[in-house]
Backbone atoms as SQL, in Angstrom:
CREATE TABLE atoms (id INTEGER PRIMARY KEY, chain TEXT, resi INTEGER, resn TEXT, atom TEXT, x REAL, y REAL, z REAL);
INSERT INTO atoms VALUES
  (1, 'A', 1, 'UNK', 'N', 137.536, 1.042, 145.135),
  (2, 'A', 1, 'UNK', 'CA', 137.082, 2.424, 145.154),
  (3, 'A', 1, 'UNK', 'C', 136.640, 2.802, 146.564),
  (4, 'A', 2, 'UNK', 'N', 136.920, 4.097, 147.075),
  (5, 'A', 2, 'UNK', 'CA', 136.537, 4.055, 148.458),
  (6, 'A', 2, 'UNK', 'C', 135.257, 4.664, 148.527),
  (7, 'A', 3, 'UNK', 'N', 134.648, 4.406, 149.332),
  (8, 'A', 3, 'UNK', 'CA', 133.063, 5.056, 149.288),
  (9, 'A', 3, 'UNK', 'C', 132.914, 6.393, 150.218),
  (10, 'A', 4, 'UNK', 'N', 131.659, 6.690, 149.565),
  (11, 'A', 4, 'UNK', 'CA', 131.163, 8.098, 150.695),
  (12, 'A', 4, 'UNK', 'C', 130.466, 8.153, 151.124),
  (13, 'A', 5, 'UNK', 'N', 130.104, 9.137, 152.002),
  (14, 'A', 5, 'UNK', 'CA', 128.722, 9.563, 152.104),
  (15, 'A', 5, 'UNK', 'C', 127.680, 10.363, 151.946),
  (16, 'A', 6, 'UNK', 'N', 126.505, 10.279, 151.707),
  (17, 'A', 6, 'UNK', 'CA', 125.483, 11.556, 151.011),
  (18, 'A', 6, 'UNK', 'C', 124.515, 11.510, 152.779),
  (19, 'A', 7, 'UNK', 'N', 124.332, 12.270, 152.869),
  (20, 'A', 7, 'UNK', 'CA', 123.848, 12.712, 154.269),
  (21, 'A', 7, 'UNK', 'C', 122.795, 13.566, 154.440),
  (22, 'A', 8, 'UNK', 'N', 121.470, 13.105, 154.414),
  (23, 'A', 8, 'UNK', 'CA', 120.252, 14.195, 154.418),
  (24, 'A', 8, 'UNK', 'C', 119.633, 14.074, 155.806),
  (25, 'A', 9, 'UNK', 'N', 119.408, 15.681, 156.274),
  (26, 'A', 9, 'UNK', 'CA', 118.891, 15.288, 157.123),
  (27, 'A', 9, 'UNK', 'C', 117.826, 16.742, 157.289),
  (28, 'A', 10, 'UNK', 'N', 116.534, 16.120, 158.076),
  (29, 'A', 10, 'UNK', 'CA', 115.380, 16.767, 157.896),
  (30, 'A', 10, 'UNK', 'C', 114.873, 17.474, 159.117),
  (31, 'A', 11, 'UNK', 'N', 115.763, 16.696, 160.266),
  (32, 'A', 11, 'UNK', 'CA', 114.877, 17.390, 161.285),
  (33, 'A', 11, 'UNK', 'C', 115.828, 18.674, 161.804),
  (34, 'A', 12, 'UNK', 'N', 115.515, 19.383, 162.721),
  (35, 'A', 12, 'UNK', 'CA', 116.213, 20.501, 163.137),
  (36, 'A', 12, 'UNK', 'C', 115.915, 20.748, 164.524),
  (37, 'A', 13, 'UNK', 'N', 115.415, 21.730, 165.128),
  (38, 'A', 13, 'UNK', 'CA', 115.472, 22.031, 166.499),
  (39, 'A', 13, 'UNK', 'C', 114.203, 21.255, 167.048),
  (40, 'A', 14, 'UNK', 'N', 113.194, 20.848, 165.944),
  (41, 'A', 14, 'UNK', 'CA', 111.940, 20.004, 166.188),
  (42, 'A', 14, 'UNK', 'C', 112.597, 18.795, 166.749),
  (43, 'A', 15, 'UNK', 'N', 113.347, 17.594, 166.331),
  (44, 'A', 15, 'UNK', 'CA', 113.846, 16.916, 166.829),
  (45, 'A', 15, 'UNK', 'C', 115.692, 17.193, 166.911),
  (46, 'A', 16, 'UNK', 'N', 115.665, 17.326, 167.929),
  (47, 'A', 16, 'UNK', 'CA', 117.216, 17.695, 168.176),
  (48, 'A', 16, 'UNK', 'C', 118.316, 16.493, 168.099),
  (49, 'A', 17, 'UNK', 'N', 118.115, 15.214, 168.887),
  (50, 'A', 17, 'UNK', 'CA', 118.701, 14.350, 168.998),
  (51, 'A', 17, 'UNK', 'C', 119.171, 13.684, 167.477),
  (52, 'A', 18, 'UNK', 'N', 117.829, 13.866, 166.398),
  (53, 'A', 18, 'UNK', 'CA', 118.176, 13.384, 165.210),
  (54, 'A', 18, 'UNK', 'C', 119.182, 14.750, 164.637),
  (55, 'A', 19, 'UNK', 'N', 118.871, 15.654, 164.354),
  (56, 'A', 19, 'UNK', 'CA', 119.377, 16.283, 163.912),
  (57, 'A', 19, 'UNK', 'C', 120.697, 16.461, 164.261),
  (58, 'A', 20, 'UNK', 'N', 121.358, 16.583, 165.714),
  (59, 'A', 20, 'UNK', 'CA', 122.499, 16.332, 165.655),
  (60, 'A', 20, 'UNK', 'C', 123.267, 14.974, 165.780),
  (61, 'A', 21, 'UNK', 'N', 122.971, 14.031, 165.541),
  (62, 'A', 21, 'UNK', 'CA', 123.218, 12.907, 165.344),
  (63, 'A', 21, 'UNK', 'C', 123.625, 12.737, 163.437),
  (64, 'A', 22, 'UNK', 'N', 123.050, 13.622, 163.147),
  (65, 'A', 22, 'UNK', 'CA', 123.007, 13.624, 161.445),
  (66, 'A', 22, 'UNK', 'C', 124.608, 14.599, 160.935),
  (67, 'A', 23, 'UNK', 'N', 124.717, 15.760, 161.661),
  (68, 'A', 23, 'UNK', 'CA', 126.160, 16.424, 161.799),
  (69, 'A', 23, 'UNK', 'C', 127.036, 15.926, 162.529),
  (70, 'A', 24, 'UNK', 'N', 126.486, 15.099, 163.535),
  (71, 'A', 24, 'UNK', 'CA', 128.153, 14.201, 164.070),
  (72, 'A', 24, 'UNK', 'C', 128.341, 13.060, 163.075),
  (73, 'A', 25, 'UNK', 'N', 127.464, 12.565, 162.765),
  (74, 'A', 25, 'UNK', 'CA', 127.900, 11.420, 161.414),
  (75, 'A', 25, 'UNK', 'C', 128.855, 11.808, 160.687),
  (76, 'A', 26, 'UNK', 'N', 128.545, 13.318, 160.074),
  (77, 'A', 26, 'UNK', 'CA', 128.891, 13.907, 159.040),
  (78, 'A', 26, 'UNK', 'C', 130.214, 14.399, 159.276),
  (79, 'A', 27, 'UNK', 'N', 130.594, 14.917, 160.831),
  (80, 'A', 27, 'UNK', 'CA', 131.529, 15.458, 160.770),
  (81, 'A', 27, 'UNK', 'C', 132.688, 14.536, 160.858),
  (82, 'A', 28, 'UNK', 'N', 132.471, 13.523, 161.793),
  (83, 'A', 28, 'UNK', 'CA', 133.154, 11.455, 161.910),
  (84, 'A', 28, 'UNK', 'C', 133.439, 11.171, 160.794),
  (85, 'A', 29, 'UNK', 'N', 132.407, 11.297, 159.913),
  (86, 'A', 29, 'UNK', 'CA', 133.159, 10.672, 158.635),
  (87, 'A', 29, 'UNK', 'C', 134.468, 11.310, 158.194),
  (88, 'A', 30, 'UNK', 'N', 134.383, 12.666, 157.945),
  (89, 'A', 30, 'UNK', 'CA', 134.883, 13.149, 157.252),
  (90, 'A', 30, 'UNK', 'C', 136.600, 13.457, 158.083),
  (91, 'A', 31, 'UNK', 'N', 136.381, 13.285, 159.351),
  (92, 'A', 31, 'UNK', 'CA', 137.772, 13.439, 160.435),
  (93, 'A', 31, 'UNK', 'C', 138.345, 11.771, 160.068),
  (94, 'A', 32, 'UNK', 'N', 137.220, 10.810, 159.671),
  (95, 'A', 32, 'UNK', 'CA', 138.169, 9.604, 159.161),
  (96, 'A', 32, 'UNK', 'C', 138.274, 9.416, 157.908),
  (97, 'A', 33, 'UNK', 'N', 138.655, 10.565, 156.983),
  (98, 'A', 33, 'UNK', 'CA', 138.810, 10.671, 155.320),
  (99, 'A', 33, 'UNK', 'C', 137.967, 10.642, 154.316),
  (100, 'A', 34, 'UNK', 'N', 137.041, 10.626, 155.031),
  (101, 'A', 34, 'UNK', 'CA', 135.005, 9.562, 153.764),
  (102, 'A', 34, 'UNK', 'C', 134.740, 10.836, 153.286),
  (103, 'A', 35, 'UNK', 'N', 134.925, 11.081, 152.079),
  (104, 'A', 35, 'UNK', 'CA', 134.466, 12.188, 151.585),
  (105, 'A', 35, 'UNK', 'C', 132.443, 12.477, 152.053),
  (106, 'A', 36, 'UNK', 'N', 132.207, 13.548, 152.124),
  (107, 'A', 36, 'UNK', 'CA', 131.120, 13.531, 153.014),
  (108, 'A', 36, 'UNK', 'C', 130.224, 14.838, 152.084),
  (109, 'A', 37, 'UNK', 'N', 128.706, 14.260, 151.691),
  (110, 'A', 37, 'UNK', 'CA', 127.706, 15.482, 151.187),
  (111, 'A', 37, 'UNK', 'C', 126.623, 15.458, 152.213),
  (112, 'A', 38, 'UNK', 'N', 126.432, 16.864, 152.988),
  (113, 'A', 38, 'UNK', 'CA', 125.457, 16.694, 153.609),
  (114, 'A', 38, 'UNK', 'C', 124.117, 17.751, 152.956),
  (115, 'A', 39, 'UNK', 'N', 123.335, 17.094, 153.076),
  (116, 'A', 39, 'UNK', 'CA', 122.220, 17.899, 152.628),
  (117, 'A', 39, 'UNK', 'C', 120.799, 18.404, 153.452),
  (118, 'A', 40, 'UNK', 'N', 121.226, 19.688, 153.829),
  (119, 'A', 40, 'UNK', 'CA', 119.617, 20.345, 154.425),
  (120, 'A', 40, 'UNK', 'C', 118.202, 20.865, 154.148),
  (121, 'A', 41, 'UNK', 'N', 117.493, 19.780, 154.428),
  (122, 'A', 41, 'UNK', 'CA', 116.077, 19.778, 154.463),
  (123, 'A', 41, 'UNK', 'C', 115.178, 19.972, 155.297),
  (124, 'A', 42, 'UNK', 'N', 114.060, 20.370, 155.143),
  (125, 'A', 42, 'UNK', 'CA', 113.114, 20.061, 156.167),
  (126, 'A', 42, 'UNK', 'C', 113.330, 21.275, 157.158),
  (127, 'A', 43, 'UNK', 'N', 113.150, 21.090, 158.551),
  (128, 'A', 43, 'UNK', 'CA', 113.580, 21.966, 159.481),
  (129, 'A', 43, 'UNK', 'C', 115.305, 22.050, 159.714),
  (130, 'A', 44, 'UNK', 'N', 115.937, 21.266, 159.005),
  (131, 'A', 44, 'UNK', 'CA', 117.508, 21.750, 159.387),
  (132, 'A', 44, 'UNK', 'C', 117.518, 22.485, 158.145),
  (133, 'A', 45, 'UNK', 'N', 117.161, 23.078, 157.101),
  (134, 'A', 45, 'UNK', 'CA', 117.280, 24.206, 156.153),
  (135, 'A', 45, 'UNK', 'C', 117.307, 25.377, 156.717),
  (136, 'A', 46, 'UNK', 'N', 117.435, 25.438, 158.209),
  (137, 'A', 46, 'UNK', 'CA', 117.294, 26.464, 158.587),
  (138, 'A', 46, 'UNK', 'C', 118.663, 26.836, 158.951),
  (139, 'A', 47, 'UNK', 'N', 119.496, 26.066, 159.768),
  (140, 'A', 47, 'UNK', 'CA', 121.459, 26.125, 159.502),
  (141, 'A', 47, 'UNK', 'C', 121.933, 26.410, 158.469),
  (142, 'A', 48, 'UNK', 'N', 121.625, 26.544, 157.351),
  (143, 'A', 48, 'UNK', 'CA', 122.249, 27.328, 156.512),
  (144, 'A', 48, 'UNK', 'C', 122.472, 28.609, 156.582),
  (145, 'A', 49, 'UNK', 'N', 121.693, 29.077, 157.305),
  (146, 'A', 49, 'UNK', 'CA', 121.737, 30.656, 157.460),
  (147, 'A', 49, 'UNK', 'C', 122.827, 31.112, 158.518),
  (148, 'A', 50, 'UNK', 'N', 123.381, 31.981, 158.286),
  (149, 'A', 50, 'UNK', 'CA', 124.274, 32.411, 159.399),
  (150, 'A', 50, 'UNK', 'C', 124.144, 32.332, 160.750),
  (151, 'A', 51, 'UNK', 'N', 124.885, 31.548, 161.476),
  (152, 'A', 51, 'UNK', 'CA', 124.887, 31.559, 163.375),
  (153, 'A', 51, 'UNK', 'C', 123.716, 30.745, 163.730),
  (154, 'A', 52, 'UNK', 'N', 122.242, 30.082, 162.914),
  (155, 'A', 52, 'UNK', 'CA', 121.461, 28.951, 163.210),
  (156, 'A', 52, 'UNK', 'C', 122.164, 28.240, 163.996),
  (157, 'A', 53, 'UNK', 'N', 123.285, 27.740, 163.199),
  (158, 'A', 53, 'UNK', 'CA', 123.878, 25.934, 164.080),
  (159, 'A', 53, 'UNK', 'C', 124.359, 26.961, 164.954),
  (160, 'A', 54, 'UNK', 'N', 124.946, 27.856, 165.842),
  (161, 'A', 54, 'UNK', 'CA', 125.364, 28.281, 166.692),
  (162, 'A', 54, 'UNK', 'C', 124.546, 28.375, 167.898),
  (163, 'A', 55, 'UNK', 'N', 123.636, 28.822, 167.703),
  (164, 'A', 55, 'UNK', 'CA', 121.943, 28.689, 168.778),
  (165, 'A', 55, 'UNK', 'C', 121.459, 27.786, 168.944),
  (166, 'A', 56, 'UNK', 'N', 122.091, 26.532, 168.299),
  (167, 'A', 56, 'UNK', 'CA', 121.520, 25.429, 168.182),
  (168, 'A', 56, 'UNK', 'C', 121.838, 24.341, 169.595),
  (169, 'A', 57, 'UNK', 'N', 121.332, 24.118, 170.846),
  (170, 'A', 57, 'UNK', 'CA', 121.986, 23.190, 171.837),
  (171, 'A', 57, 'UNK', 'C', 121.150, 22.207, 172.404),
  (172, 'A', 58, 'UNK', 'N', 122.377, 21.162, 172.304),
  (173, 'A', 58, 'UNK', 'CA', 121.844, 19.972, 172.817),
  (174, 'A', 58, 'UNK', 'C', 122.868, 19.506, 173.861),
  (175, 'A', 59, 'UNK', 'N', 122.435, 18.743, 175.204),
  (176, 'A', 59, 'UNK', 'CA', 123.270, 18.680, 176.215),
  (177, 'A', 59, 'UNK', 'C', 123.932, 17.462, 175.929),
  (178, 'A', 60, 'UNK', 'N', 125.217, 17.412, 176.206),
  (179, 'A', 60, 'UNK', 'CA', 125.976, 16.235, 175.963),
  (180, 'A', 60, 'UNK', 'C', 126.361, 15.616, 174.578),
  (181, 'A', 61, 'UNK', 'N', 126.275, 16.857, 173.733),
  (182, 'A', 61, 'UNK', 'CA', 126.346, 16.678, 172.004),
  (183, 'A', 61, 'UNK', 'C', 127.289, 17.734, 171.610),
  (184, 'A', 62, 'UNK', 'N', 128.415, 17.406, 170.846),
  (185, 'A', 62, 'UNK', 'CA', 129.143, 18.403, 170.048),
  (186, 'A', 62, 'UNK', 'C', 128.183, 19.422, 169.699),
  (187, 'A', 63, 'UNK', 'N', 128.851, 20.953, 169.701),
  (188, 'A', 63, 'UNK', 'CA', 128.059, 22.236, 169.064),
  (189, 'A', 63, 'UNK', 'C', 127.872, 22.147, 167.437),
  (190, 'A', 64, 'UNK', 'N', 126.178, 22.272, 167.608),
  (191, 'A', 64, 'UNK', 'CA', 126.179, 21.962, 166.023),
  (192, 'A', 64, 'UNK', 'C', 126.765, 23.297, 165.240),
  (193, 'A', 65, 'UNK', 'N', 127.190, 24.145, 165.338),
  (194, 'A', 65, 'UNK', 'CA', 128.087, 24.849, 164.837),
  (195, 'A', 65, 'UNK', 'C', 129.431, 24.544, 164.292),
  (196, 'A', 66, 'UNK', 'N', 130.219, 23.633, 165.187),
  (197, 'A', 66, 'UNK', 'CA', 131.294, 23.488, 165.240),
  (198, 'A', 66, 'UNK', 'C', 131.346, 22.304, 164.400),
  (199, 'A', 67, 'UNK', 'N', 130.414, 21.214, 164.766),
  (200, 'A', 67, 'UNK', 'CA', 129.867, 20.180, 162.952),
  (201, 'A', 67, 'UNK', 'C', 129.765, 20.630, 161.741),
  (202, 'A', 68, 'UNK', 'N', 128.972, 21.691, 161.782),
  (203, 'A', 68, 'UNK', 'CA', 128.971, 22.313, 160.508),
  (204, 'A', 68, 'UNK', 'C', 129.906, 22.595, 160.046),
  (205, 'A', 69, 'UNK', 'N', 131.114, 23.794, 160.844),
  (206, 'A', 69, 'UNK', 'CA', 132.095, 24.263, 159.932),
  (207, 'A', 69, 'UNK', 'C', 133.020, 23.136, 159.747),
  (208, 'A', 70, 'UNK', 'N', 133.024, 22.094, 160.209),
  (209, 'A', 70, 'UNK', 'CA', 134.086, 21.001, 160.099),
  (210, 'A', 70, 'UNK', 'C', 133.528, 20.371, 158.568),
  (211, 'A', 71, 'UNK', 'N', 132.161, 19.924, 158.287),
  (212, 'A', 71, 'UNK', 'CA', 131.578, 19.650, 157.261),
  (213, 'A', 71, 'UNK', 'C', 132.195, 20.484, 155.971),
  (214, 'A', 72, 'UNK', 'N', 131.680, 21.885, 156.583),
  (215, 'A', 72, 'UNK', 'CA', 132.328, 22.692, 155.328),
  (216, 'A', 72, 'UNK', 'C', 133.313, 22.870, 154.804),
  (217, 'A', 73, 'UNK', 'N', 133.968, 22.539, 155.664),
  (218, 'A', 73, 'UNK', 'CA', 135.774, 22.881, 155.463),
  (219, 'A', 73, 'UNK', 'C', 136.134, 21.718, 154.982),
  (220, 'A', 74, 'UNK', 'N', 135.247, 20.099, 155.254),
  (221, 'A', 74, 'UNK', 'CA', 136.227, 19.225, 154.121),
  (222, 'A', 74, 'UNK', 'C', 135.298, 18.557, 153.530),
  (223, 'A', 75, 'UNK', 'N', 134.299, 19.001, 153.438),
  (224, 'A', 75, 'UNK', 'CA', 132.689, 17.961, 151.895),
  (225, 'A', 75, 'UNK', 'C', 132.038, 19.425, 151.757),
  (226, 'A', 76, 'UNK', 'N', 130.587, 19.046, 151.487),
  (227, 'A', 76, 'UNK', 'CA', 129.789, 19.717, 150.473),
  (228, 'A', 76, 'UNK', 'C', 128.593, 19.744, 151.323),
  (229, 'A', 77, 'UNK', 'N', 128.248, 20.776, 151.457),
  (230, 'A', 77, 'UNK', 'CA', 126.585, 21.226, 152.041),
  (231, 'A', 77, 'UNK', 'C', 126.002, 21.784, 151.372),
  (232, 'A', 78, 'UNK', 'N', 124.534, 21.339, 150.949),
  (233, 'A', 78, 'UNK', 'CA', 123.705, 21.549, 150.186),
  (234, 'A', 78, 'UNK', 'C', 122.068, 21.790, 150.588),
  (235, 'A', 79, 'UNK', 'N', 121.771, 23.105, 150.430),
  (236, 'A', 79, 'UNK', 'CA', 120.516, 23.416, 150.880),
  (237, 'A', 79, 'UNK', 'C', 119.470, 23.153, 149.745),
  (238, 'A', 80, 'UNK', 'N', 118.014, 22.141, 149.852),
  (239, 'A', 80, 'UNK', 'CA', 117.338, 21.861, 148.904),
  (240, 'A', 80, 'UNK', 'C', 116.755, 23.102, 148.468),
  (241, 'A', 81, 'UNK', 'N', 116.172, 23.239, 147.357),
  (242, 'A', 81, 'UNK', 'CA', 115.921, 24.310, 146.454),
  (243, 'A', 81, 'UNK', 'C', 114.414, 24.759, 146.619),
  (244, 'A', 82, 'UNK', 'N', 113.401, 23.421, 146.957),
  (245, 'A', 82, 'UNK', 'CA', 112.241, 23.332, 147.247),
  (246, 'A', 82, 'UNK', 'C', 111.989, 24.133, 148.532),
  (247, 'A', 83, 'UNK', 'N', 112.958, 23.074, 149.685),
  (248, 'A', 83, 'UNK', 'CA', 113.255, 23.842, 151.051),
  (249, 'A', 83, 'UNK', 'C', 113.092, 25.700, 151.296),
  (250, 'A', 84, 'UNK', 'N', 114.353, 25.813, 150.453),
  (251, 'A', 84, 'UNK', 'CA', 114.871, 26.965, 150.275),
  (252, 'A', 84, 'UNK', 'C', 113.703, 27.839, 149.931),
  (253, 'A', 85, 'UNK', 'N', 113.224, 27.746, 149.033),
  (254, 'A', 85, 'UNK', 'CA', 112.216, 28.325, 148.170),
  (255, 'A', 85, 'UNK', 'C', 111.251, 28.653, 149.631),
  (256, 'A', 86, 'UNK', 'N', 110.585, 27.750, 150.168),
  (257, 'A', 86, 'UNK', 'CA', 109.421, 27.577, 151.025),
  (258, 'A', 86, 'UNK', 'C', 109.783, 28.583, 152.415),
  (259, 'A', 87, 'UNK', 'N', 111.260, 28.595, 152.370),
  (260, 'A', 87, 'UNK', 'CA', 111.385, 29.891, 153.446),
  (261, 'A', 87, 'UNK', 'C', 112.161, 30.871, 153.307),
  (262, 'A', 88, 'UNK', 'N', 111.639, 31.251, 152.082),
  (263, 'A', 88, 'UNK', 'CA', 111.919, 32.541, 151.408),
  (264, 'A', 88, 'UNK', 'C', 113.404, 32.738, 151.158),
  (265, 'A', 89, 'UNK', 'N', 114.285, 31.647, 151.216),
  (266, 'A', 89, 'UNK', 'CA', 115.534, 32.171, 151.142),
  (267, 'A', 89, 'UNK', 'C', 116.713, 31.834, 149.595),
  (268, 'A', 90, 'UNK', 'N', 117.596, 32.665, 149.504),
  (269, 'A', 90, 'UNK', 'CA', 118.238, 32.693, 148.596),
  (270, 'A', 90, 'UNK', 'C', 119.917, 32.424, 149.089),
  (271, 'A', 91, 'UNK', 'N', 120.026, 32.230, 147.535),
  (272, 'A', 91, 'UNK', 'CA', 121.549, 32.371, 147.609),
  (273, 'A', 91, 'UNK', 'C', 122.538, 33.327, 148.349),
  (274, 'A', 92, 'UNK', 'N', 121.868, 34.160, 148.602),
  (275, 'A', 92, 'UNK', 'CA', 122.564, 35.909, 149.109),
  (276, 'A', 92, 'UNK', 'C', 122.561, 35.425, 150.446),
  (277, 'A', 93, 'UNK', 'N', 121.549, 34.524, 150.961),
  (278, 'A', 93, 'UNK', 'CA', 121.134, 34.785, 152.772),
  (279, 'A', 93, 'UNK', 'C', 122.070, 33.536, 153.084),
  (280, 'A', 94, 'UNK', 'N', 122.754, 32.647, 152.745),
  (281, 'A', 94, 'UNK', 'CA', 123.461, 31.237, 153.142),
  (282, 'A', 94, 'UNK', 'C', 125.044, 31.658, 153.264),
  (283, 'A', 95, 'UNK', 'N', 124.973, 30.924, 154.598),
  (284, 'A', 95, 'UNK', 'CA', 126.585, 30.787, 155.060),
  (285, 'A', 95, 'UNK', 'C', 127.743, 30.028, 153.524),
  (286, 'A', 96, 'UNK', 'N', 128.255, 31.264, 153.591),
  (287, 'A', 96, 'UNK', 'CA', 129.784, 30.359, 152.558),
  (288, 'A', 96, 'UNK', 'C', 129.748, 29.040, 152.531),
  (289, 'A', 97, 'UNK', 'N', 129.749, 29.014, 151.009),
  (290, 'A', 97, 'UNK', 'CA', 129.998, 27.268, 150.860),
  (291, 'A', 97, 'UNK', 'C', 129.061, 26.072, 150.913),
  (292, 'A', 98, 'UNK', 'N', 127.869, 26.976, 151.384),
  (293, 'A', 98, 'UNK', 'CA', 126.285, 26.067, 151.068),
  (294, 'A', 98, 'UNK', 'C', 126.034, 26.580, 149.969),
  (295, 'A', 99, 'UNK', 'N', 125.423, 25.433, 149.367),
  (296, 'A', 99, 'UNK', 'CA', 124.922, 25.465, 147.776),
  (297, 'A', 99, 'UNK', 'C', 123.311, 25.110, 147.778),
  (298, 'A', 100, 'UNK', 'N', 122.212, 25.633, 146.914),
  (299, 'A', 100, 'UNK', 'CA', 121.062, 25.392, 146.878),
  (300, 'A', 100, 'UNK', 'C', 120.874, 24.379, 145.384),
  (301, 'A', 101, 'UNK', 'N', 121.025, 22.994, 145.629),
  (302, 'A', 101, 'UNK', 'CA', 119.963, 22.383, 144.711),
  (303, 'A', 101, 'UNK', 'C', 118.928, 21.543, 144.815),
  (304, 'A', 102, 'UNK', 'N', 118.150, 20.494, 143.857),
  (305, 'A', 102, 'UNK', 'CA', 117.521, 20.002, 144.089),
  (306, 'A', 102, 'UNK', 'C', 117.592, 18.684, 144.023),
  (307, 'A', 103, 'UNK', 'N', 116.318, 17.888, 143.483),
  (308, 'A', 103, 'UNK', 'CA', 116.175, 16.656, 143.796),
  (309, 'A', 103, 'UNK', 'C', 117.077, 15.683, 142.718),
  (310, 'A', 104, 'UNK', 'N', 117.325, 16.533, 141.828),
  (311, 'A', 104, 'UNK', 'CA', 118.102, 15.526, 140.520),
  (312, 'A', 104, 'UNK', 'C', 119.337, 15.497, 141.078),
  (313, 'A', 105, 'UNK', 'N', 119.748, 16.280, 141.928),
  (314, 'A', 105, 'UNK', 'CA', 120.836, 16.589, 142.093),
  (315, 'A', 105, 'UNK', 'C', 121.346, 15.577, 143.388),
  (316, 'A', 106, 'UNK', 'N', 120.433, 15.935, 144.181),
  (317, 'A', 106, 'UNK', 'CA', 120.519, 14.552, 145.042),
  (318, 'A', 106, 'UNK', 'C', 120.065, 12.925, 144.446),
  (319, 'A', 107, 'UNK', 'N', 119.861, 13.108, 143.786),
  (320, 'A', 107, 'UNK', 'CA', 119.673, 11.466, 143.061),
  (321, 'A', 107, 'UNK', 'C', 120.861, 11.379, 142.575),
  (322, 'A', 108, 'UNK', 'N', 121.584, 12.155, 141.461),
  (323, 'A', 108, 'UNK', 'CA', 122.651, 12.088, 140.627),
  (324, 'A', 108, 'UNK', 'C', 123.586, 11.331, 142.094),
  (325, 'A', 109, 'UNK', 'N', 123.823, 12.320, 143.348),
  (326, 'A', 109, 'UNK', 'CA', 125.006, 11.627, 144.401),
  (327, 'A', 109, 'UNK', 'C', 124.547, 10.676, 144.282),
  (328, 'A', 110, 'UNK', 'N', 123.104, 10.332, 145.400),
  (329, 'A', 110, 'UNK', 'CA', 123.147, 8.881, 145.873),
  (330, 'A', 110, 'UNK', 'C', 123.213, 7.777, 144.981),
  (331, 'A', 111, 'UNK', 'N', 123.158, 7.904, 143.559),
  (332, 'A', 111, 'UNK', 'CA', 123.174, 6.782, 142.878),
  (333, 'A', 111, 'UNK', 'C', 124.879, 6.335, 142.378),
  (334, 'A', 112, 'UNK', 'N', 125.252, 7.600, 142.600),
  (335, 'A', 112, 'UNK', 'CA', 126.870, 7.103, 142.337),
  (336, 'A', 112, 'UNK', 'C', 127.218, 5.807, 143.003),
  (337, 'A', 113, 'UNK', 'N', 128.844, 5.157, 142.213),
  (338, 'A', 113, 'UNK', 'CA', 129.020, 4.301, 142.831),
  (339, 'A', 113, 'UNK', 'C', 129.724, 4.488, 143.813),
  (340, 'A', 114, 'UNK', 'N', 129.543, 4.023, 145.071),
  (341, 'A', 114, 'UNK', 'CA', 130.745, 3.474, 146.165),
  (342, 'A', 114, 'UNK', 'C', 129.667, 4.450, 147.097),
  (343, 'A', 115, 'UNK', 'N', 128.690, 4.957, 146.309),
  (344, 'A', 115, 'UNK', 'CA', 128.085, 5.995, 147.722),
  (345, 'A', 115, 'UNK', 'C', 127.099, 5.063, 148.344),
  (346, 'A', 116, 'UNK', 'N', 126.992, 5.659, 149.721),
  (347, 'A', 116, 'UNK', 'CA', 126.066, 5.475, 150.903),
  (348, 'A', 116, 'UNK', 'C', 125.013, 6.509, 151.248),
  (349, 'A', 117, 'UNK', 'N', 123.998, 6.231, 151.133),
  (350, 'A', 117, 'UNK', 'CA', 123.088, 7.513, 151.600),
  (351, 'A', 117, 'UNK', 'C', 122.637, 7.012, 153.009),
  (352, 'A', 118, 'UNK', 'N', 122.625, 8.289, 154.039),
  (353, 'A', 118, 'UNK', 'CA', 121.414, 8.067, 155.350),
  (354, 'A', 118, 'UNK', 'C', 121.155, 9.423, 155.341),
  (355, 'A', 119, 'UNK', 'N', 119.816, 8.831, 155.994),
  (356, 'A', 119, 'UNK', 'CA', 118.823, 10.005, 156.289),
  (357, 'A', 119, 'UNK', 'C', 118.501, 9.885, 157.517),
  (358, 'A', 120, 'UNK', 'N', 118.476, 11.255, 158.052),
  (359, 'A', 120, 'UNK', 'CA', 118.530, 11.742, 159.874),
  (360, 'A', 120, 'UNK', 'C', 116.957, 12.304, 159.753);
């Protein structure tokens, strides 16, 4: 069975280096076939919103923009619900193709078989 990956990551413009280190994972995997779930928490709940990862720069690091839409276009991005909730945002305010759930929901992935979870 081939495995995947579940991909959470928490930090955002607070720590930059993690945070994009967490979308180049994500986007690597998925340019070498690994089906790929990334999930935004914490201060990266804030890329969900339109043009975030676009403002987003780090020197000598792929545009986290350009991670993202690669993410989107071949796995699953998922904004936590708790997250979500805590900065006022909804379903209406998220870039195409991000989904808001929660914690069962991230347990249900990482416990699958053949999956891999890391956290950024």
């Amino acid at each position: 069975m081939a495995r995947s990956l579940v991909i959470k990551v928490t930090a955002g413009a607070d720590a930059p280096e993690r945070c994009n280190q967490a979308f180049t994972v994500a986007a690597a995997a998925l340019a070498s076939g690994v089906p790929v779930s990334l999930w935004l928490t914490g201060e990266a709940s804030w890329f969900a919103l339109p043009g975030r990862a676009k403002e987003f720069s780090l020197p000598h690091a792929a545009q986290l923009g350009d991670l993202l839409d690669a993410v989107l276009a071949g796995g699953r991005v998922t904004l936590c619900t708790q997250c979500a909730a805590r900065r006022d945002l909804t379903a209406d305010d998220l870039i195409d193709g991000v989904r808001i759930a929660g914690a069962s929901t991230f347990v249900e992935e990482v416990l699958a078989e053949g999956v891999q979870a890391l956290v950024y």
